[in-house]
Amino acid sequence: MTFTQTFNLALPALPSGWSAEKDFKAVGTLSGATQRNLEAVGPFFLAHARRKRHGRTFSEDERIQAQQNVKKTEEDDLGEISEPEDNMLLAREAKDWKSQDHYQVLGLTKYRWRATPEQIKRAHRKKVLRHHPDKKAALGDRDENDQFFKCIQKAHEVLSDPVKRRQFDSVDEAADVEPPTKKEASKNFYKLWRKVFISEGRFSNIQPVPELGDENSSQDVVEEFYNFWYNFDSWRTFEYLDEDVPDDNESRDQKRHVEKKNANARRKRKTEDTARLRHLVDDCAAGDERIKKFRKAARADKDKKRLEREAEAKRLVEEKEKARLEEEQRKKDAEEAAKAEREANKKAKEAAKNATKKNKRVVKGSVKDVNYFDEAPSAAQVDSVLGDVDLILSKIDAEELAGLAGRLTAAGKDAAAVKTVYTEEVQRLVGAGKLKEGEAKFFA
């Protein structure tokens, strides 16, 4: 509901004494007049001219224009049918609809599985405008054979139903692209095989399908492509080729038999198609220079790593052998040094032993040289002197023996001097606690 409210507002009164002659102030002036030529254009002027020319009213002109637009649209639609209709196609029997190419019937062979629902709808409309029995009768064609029109209707029925269309696309051999021969692929490998995989990719449950790529594709891209196709997930069911199942309720056994037969046939075709696709991918991979390049690079890398491993193993063996030889040499040198040391020690011991024997001879000879400290010593004196000498020799070590022998040698054959040396040695031994006082009786 709309409400209207009116407000009565009076304009403010002019100030007293205000006049236009003295109080009005102009902010600008008008420019001078300019003469220009104007040309009438645009759809509205054309419509006006058309009505004037033909002496039409607005309603008459709109009606005539609408009729002309409809006629032009029909002519344009018919003119877009670019695929010729041969006599064999026009002579098809409607009962053989299952063997007909539905895309060819509607004039969509260049689109096939790529055709959109809108294109199918438009193509059907074009065919109906051309082949409808009433249309033909209106044009004076009295041929009452409407078999091809029924084919058109069946093609539209199949292609406009997503399920039925997928069943037909599953067995549409006209959409298949034959793989190139080795000779053909050697000239244009990627272009020819790309068409094959685009055609096969229409059956993939996984979209989008990886592209084949080109000679510059990376190894990851190539491996992704072949892994996808070697593990291809296809929706092809081959149901379109099923034998018709009888609808007669009295032959249920026959119906089950036919259904089982169709299921077995679909499984067989599915297996054969999987093997066909695997063989096709194998052929493509066998001629793909990128795979050869990657394998060659992999072998080179593998050989490089193998050589590095062998070199490292050889280095370790050499180092181990070197360490073993060094250890053997070290042991050998140690053994030789130990042997030399033993020989030196042995010689030193023998020399010391010989020196000790010599010094003992000097010590014992010193008392003999002085005739045992008497001109005609008695046997008892000789025994007493030699007993004390042996006692002294038993109490001193090699170094002390050498010192004693040296002093006795220096004393010579002076009996007093020799006895003094012995007396001093006895006193030293007594002082060292090695001899008891009076134990050496002759030299006490």
mmCIF file of N, CA and C in Angstrom, residues 215-304:
data_model
loop_
_atom_site.group_PDB
_atom_site.id
_atom_site.type_symbol
_atom_site.label_atom_id
_atom_site.label_comp_id
_atom_site.label_asym_id
_atom_site.label_seq_id
_atom_site.Cartn_x
_atom_site.Cartn_y
_atom_site.Cartn_z
ATOM 1 N N GLU A 215 59.055 -33.272 -26.326
ATOM 2 C CA GLU A 215 60.423 -33.749 -26.075
ATOM 3 C C GLU A 215 61.091 -33.042 -24.907
ATOM 4 N N ASN A 216 60.535 -31.900 -24.471
ATOM 5 C CA ASN A 216 61.137 -31.156 -23.366
ATOM 6 C C ASN A 216 60.491 -31.459 -22.014
ATOM 7 N N SER A 217 59.544 -32.390 -21.976
ATOM 8 C CA SER A 217 58.858 -32.723 -20.727
ATOM 9 C C SER A 217 59.835 -33.335 -19.729
ATOM 10 N N SER A 218 59.609 -33.037 -18.453
ATOM 11 C CA SER A 218 60.486 -33.567 -17.406
ATOM 12 C C SER A 218 60.184 -35.042 -17.159
ATOM 13 N N GLN A 219 61.082 -35.705 -16.455
ATOM 14 C CA GLN A 219 60.902 -37.119 -16.161
ATOM 15 C C GLN A 219 59.686 -37.352 -15.287
ATOM 16 N N ASP A 220 59.410 -36.439 -14.354
ATOM 17 C CA ASP A 220 58.231 -36.592 -13.494
ATOM 18 C C ASP A 220 56.940 -36.555 -14.313
ATOM 19 N N VAL A 221 56.884 -35.655 -15.298
ATOM 20 C CA VAL A 221 55.691 -35.551 -16.149
ATOM 21 C C VAL A 221 55.511 -36.818 -16.971
ATOM 22 N N VAL A 222 56.591 -37.324 -17.539
ATOM 23 C CA VAL A 222 56.519 -38.539 -18.365
ATOM 24 C C VAL A 222 56.112 -39.739 -17.518
ATOM 25 N N GLU A 223 56.702 -39.874 -16.335
ATOM 26 C CA GLU A 223 56.357 -41.001 -15.462
ATOM 27 C C GLU A 223 54.904 -40.914 -15.006
ATOM 28 N N GLU A 224 54.436 -39.704 -14.708
ATOM 29 C CA GLU A 224 53.035 -39.536 -14.318
ATOM 30 C C GLU A 224 52.101 -39.964 -15.449
ATOM 31 N N PHE A 225 52.462 -39.610 -16.691
ATOM 32 C CA PHE A 225 51.637 -39.967 -17.847
ATOM 33 C C PHE A 225 51.537 -41.482 -17.997
ATOM 34 N N TYR A 226 52.662 -42.176 -17.995
ATOM 35 C CA TYR A 226 52.639 -43.629 -18.221
ATOM 36 C C TYR A 226 52.074 -44.374 -17.014
ATOM 37 N N ASN A 227 52.324 -43.888 -15.821
ATOM 38 C CA ASN A 227 51.710 -44.523 -14.643
ATOM 39 C C ASN A 227 50.198 -44.422 -14.707
ATOM 40 N N PHE A 228 49.698 -43.280 -15.191
ATOM 41 C CA PHE A 228 48.243 -43.097 -15.328
ATOM 42 C C PHE A 228 47.676 -44.113 -16.305
ATOM 43 N N TRP A 229 48.343 -44.276 -17.442
ATOM 44 C CA TRP A 229 47.786 -45.166 -18.470
ATOM 45 C C TRP A 229 48.010 -46.635 -18.162
ATOM 46 N N TYR A 230 49.064 -46.963 -17.456
ATOM 47 C CA TYR A 230 49.255 -48.363 -17.059
ATOM 48 C C TYR A 230 48.308 -48.761 -15.923
ATOM 49 N N ASN A 231 47.729 -47.779 -15.256
ATOM 50 C CA ASN A 231 46.735 -48.036 -14.209
ATOM 51 C C ASN A 231 45.408 -47.363 -14.578
ATOM 52 N N PHE A 232 45.067 -47.440 -15.847
ATOM 53 C CA PHE A 232 43.919 -46.715 -16.379
ATOM 54 C C PHE A 232 42.611 -47.224 -15.773
ATOM 55 N N ASP A 233 41.801 -46.262 -15.314
ATOM 56 C CA ASP A 233 40.497 -46.568 -14.722
ATOM 57 C C ASP A 233 39.416 -46.222 -15.748
ATOM 58 N N SER A 234 38.921 -47.238 -16.449
ATOM 59 C CA SER A 234 37.982 -47.027 -17.558
ATOM 60 C C SER A 234 36.548 -47.279 -17.125
ATOM 61 N N TRP A 235 35.641 -46.477 -17.705
ATOM 62 C CA TRP A 235 34.218 -46.680 -17.412
ATOM 63 C C TRP A 235 33.521 -47.489 -18.513
ATOM 64 N N ARG A 236 34.242 -47.953 -19.506
ATOM 65 C CA ARG A 236 33.611 -48.698 -20.614
ATOM 66 C C ARG A 236 32.938 -49.955 -20.081
ATOM 67 N N THR A 237 31.688 -50.164 -20.485
ATOM 68 C CA THR A 237 30.919 -51.327 -20.011
ATOM 69 C C THR A 237 30.441 -52.214 -21.145
ATOM 70 N N PHE A 238 30.399 -51.698 -22.370
ATOM 71 C CA PHE A 238 29.969 -52.450 -23.551
ATOM 72 C C PHE A 238 28.526 -52.944 -23.449
ATOM 73 N N GLU A 239 27.714 -52.277 -22.630
ATOM 74 C CA GLU A 239 26.307 -52.680 -22.486
ATOM 75 C C GLU A 239 25.517 -52.462 -23.775
ATOM 76 N N TYR A 240 25.968 -51.524 -24.596
ATOM 77 C CA TYR A 240 25.227 -51.224 -25.826
ATOM 78 C C TYR A 240 25.166 -52.429 -26.754
ATOM 79 N N LEU A 241 26.156 -53.325 -26.656
ATOM 80 C CA LEU A 241 26.208 -54.502 -27.530
ATOM 81 C C LEU A 241 25.468 -55.695 -26.944
ATOM 82 N N ASP A 242 24.812 -55.515 -25.796
ATOM 83 C CA ASP A 242 24.074 -56.627 -25.183
ATOM 84 C C ASP A 242 22.980 -57.144 -26.111
ATOM 85 N N GLU A 243 22.774 -58.427 -26.032
ATOM 86 C CA GLU A 243 21.644 -59.031 -26.731
ATOM 87 C C GLU A 243 20.354 -58.647 -26.006
ATOM 88 N N ASP A 244 19.317 -58.319 -26.753
ATOM 89 C CA ASP A 244 18.051 -57.901 -26.154
ATOM 90 C C ASP A 244 17.492 -58.990 -25.255
ATOM 91 N N VAL A 245 17.105 -58.575 -24.045
ATOM 92 C CA VAL A 245 16.534 -59.521 -23.082
ATOM 93 C C VAL A 245 15.021 -59.611 -23.331
ATOM 94 N N PRO A 246 14.478 -60.815 -23.499
ATOM 95 C CA PRO A 246 13.030 -60.960 -23.746
ATOM 96 C C PRO A 246 12.216 -60.455 -22.557
ATOM 97 N N ASP A 247 11.103 -59.794 -22.883
ATOM 98 C CA ASP A 247 10.229 -59.258 -21.843
ATOM 99 C C ASP A 247 9.110 -60.223 -21.466
ATOM 100 N N ASP A 248 9.049 -61.349 -22.109
ATOM 101 C CA ASP A 248 7.981 -62.322 -21.852
ATOM 102 C C ASP A 248 8.174 -62.939 -20.465
ATOM 103 N N ASN A 249 7.205 -62.762 -19.576
ATOM 104 C CA ASN A 249 7.305 -63.301 -18.224
ATOM 105 C C ASN A 249 7.290 -64.815 -18.197
ATOM 106 N N GLU A 250 6.836 -65.447 -19.259
ATOM 107 C CA GLU A 250 6.755 -66.907 -19.271
ATOM 108 C C GLU A 250 8.105 -67.548 -19.574
ATOM 109 N N SER A 251 9.091 -66.770 -19.999
ATOM 110 C CA SER A 251 10.402 -67.342 -20.333
ATOM 111 C C SER A 251 11.475 -66.740 -19.436
ATOM 112 N N ARG A 252 11.281 -66.855 -18.119
ATOM 113 C CA ARG A 252 12.244 -66.293 -17.179
ATOM 114 C C ARG A 252 13.587 -67.000 -17.243
ATOM 115 N N ASP A 253 13.570 -68.301 -17.544
ATOM 116 C CA ASP A 253 14.838 -69.022 -17.680
ATOM 117 C C ASP A 253 15.642 -68.483 -18.852
ATOM 118 N N GLN A 254 14.926 -68.241 -19.964
ATOM 119 C CA GLN A 254 15.608 -67.680 -21.125
ATOM 120 C C GLN A 254 16.150 -66.286 -20.819
ATOM 121 N N LYS A 255 15.387 -65.502 -20.051
ATOM 122 C CA LYS A 255 15.808 -64.161 -19.675
ATOM 123 C C LYS A 255 17.081 -64.212 -18.832
ATOM 124 N N ARG A 256 17.109 -65.119 -17.855
ATOM 125 C CA ARG A 256 18.318 -65.254 -17.028
ATOM 126 C C ARG A 256 19.498 -65.717 -17.867
ATOM 127 N N HIS A 257 19.225 -66.604 -18.822
ATOM 128 C CA HIS A 257 20.288 -67.107 -19.684
ATOM 129 C C HIS A 257 20.892 -65.967 -20.514
ATOM 130 N N VAL A 258 20.026 -65.132 -21.079
ATOM 131 C CA VAL A 258 20.498 -64.025 -21.898
ATOM 132 C C VAL A 258 21.270 -63.019 -21.036
ATOM 133 N N GLU A 259 20.762 -62.732 -19.833
ATOM 134 C CA GLU A 259 21.453 -61.788 -18.949
ATOM 135 C C GLU A 259 22.836 -62.308 -18.571
ATOM 136 N N LYS A 260 22.914 -63.607 -18.288
ATOM 137 C CA LYS A 260 24.215 -64.198 -17.954
ATOM 138 C C LYS A 260 25.155 -64.153 -19.159
ATOM 139 N N LYS A 261 24.592 -64.437 -20.332
ATOM 140 C CA LYS A 261 25.388 -64.396 -21.551
ATOM 141 C C LYS A 261 25.915 -62.992 -21.805
ATOM 142 N N ASN A 262 25.068 -61.976 -21.592
ATOM 143 C CA ASN A 262 25.495 -60.590 -21.784
ATOM 144 C C ASN A 262 26.582 -60.196 -20.784
ATOM 145 N N ALA A 263 26.433 -60.621 -19.527
ATOM 146 C CA ALA A 263 27.434 -60.291 -18.504
ATOM 147 C C ALA A 263 28.791 -60.900 -18.859
ATOM 148 N N ASN A 264 28.786 -62.158 -19.318
ATOM 149 C CA ASN A 264 30.034 -62.816 -19.714
ATOM 150 C C ASN A 264 30.668 -62.103 -20.909
ATOM 151 N N ALA A 265 29.812 -61.708 -21.854
ATOM 152 C CA ALA A 265 30.329 -61.024 -23.043
ATOM 153 C C ALA A 265 30.946 -59.671 -22.663
ATOM 154 N N ARG A 266 30.314 -58.954 -21.730
ATOM 155 C CA ARG A 266 30.871 -57.668 -21.313
ATOM 156 C C ARG A 266 32.220 -57.852 -20.632
ATOM 157 N N ARG A 267 32.318 -58.878 -19.755
ATOM 158 C CA ARG A 267 33.599 -59.134 -19.073
ATOM 159 C C ARG A 267 34.693 -59.479 -20.079
ATOM 160 N N LYS A 268 34.340 -60.279 -21.077
ATOM 161 C CA LYS A 268 35.334 -60.657 -22.088
ATOM 162 C C LYS A 268 35.793 -59.439 -22.866
ATOM 163 N N ARG A 269 34.837 -58.608 -23.286
ATOM 164 C CA ARG A 269 35.210 -57.401 -24.032
ATOM 165 C C ARG A 269 36.036 -56.454 -23.162
ATOM 166 N N LYS A 270 35.701 -56.370 -21.881
ATOM 167 C CA LYS A 270 36.456 -55.515 -20.958
ATOM 168 C C LYS A 270 37.899 -56.004 -20.846
ATOM 169 N N THR A 271 38.078 -57.310 -20.716
ATOM 170 C CA THR A 271 39.424 -57.888 -20.622
ATOM 171 C C THR A 271 40.208 -57.630 -21.899
ATOM 172 N N GLU A 272 39.542 -57.839 -23.035
ATOM 173 C CA GLU A 272 40.213 -57.614 -24.317
ATOM 174 C C GLU A 272 40.578 -56.142 -24.490
ATOM 175 N N ASP A 273 39.699 -55.254 -24.052
ATOM 176 C CA ASP A 273 39.986 -53.829 -24.190
ATOM 177 C C ASP A 273 41.140 -53.415 -23.284
ATOM 178 N N THR A 274 41.203 -53.986 -22.083
ATOM 179 C CA THR A 274 42.315 -53.684 -21.168
ATOM 180 C C THR A 274 43.641 -54.133 -21.773
ATOM 181 N N ALA A 275 43.639 -55.349 -22.367
ATOM 182 C CA ALA A 275 44.855 -55.854 -23.012
ATOM 183 C C ALA A 275 45.226 -54.992 -24.218
ATOM 184 N N ARG A 276 44.220 -54.565 -24.970
ATOM 185 C CA ARG A 276 44.481 -53.704 -26.128
ATOM 186 C C ARG A 276 45.122 -52.387 -25.702
ATOM 187 N N LEU A 277 44.564 -51.786 -24.654
ATOM 188 C CA LEU A 277 45.095 -50.508 -24.180
ATOM 189 C C LEU A 277 46.510 -50.683 -23.638
ATOM 190 N N ARG A 278 46.751 -51.780 -22.917
ATOM 191 C CA ARG A 278 48.100 -52.030 -22.387
ATOM 192 C C ARG A 278 49.106 -52.192 -23.534
ATOM 193 N N HIS A 279 48.705 -52.911 -24.579
ATOM 194 C CA HIS A 279 49.583 -53.091 -25.745
ATOM 195 C C HIS A 279 49.825 -51.749 -26.426
ATOM 196 N N LEU A 280 48.793 -50.907 -26.488
ATOM 197 C CA LEU A 280 48.926 -49.596 -27.121
ATOM 198 C C LEU A 280 49.917 -48.724 -26.340
ATOM 199 N N VAL A 281 49.813 -48.740 -25.006
ATOM 200 C CA VAL A 281 50.726 -47.947 -24.176
ATOM 201 C C VAL A 281 52.151 -48.482 -24.299
ATOM 202 N N ASP A 282 52.289 -49.815 -24.376
ATOM 203 C CA ASP A 282 53.616 -50.414 -24.562
ATOM 204 C C ASP A 282 54.256 -49.942 -25.861
ATOM 205 N N ASP A 283 53.464 -49.908 -26.938
ATOM 206 C CA ASP A 283 53.991 -49.459 -28.228
ATOM 207 C C ASP A 283 54.432 -48.005 -28.157
ATOM 208 N N CYS A 284 53.640 -47.183 -27.489
ATOM 209 C CA CYS A 284 54.002 -45.770 -27.359
ATOM 210 C C CYS A 284 55.286 -45.617 -26.543
ATOM 211 N N ALA A 285 55.366 -46.325 -25.431
ATOM 212 C CA ALA A 285 56.552 -46.224 -24.575
ATOM 213 C C ALA A 285 57.801 -46.731 -25.285
ATOM 214 N N ALA A 286 57.613 -47.770 -26.150
ATOM 215 C CA ALA A 286 58.765 -48.339 -26.850
ATOM 216 C C ALA A 286 59.374 -47.337 -27.826
ATOM 217 N N GLY A 287 58.546 -46.438 -28.376
ATOM 218 C CA GLY A 287 59.061 -45.461 -29.320
ATOM 219 C C GLY A 287 59.322 -44.092 -28.724
ATOM 220 N N ASP A 288 59.122 -43.951 -27.437
ATOM 221 C CA ASP A 288 59.289 -42.644 -26.779
ATOM 222 C C ASP A 288 60.769 -42.397 -26.495
ATOM 223 N N GLU A 289 61.329 -41.442 -27.217
ATOM 224 C CA GLU A 289 62.750 -41.142 -27.056
ATOM 225 C C GLU A 289 63.063 -40.590 -25.669
ATOM 226 N N ARG A 290 62.062 -39.985 -25.020
ATOM 227 C CA ARG A 290 62.299 -39.435 -23.680
ATOM 228 C C ARG A 290 62.628 -40.548 -22.695
ATOM 229 N N ILE A 291 61.908 -41.672 -22.811
ATOM 230 C CA ILE A 291 62.168 -42.800 -21.907
ATOM 231 C C ILE A 291 63.574 -43.339 -22.134
ATOM 232 N N LYS A 292 63.950 -43.429 -23.429
ATOM 233 C CA LYS A 292 65.303 -43.901 -23.727
ATOM 234 C C LYS A 292 66.329 -42.949 -23.128
ATOM 235 N N LYS A 293 66.051 -41.643 -23.250
ATOM 236 C CA LYS A 293 66.987 -40.652 -22.701
ATOM 237 C C LYS A 293 67.068 -40.783 -21.184
ATOM 238 N N PHE A 294 65.893 -40.938 -20.527
ATOM 239 C CA PHE A 294 65.895 -41.059 -19.067
ATOM 240 C C PHE A 294 66.609 -42.341 -18.630
ATOM 241 N N ARG A 295 66.377 -43.420 -19.366
ATOM 242 C CA ARG A 295 67.036 -44.690 -19.008
ATOM 243 C C ARG A 295 68.538 -44.592 -19.197
ATOM 244 N N LYS A 296 68.929 -43.931 -20.290
ATOM 245 C CA LYS A 296 70.357 -43.761 -20.534
ATOM 246 C C LYS A 296 70.999 -42.938 -19.424
ATOM 247 N N ALA A 297 70.294 -41.860 -19.038
ATOM 248 C CA ALA A 297 70.806 -41.034 -17.941
ATOM 249 C C ALA A 297 70.844 -41.818 -16.638
ATOM 250 N N ALA A 298 69.802 -42.665 -16.428
ATOM 251 C CA ALA A 298 69.760 -43.472 -15.202
ATOM 252 C C ALA A 298 70.906 -44.478 -15.187
ATOM 253 N N ARG A 299 71.157 -45.098 -16.379
ATOM 254 C CA ARG A 299 72.272 -46.053 -16.458
ATOM 255 C C ARG A 299 73.606 -45.343 -16.218
ATOM 256 N N ALA A 300 73.728 -44.146 -16.820
ATOM 257 C CA ALA A 300 74.978 -43.399 -16.610
ATOM 258 C C ALA A 300 75.156 -43.051 -15.139
ATOM 259 N N ASP A 301 74.070 -42.625 -14.514
ATOM 260 C CA ASP A 301 74.140 -42.302 -13.082
ATOM 261 C C ASP A 301 74.438 -43.547 -12.257
ATOM 262 N N LYS A 302 73.793 -44.663 -12.672
ATOM 263 C CA LYS A 302 74.025 -45.930 -11.962
ATOM 264 C C LYS A 302 75.468 -46.375 -12.129
ATOM 265 N N ASP A 303 75.994 -46.259 -13.380
ATOM 266 C CA ASP A 303 77.389 -46.635 -13.623
ATOM 267 C C ASP A 303 78.332 -45.728 -12.839
ATOM 268 N N LYS A 304 77.980 -44.434 -12.798
ATOM 269 C CA LYS A 304 78.814 -43.500 -12.045
ATOM 270 C C LYS A 304 78.858 -43.870 -10.572
#
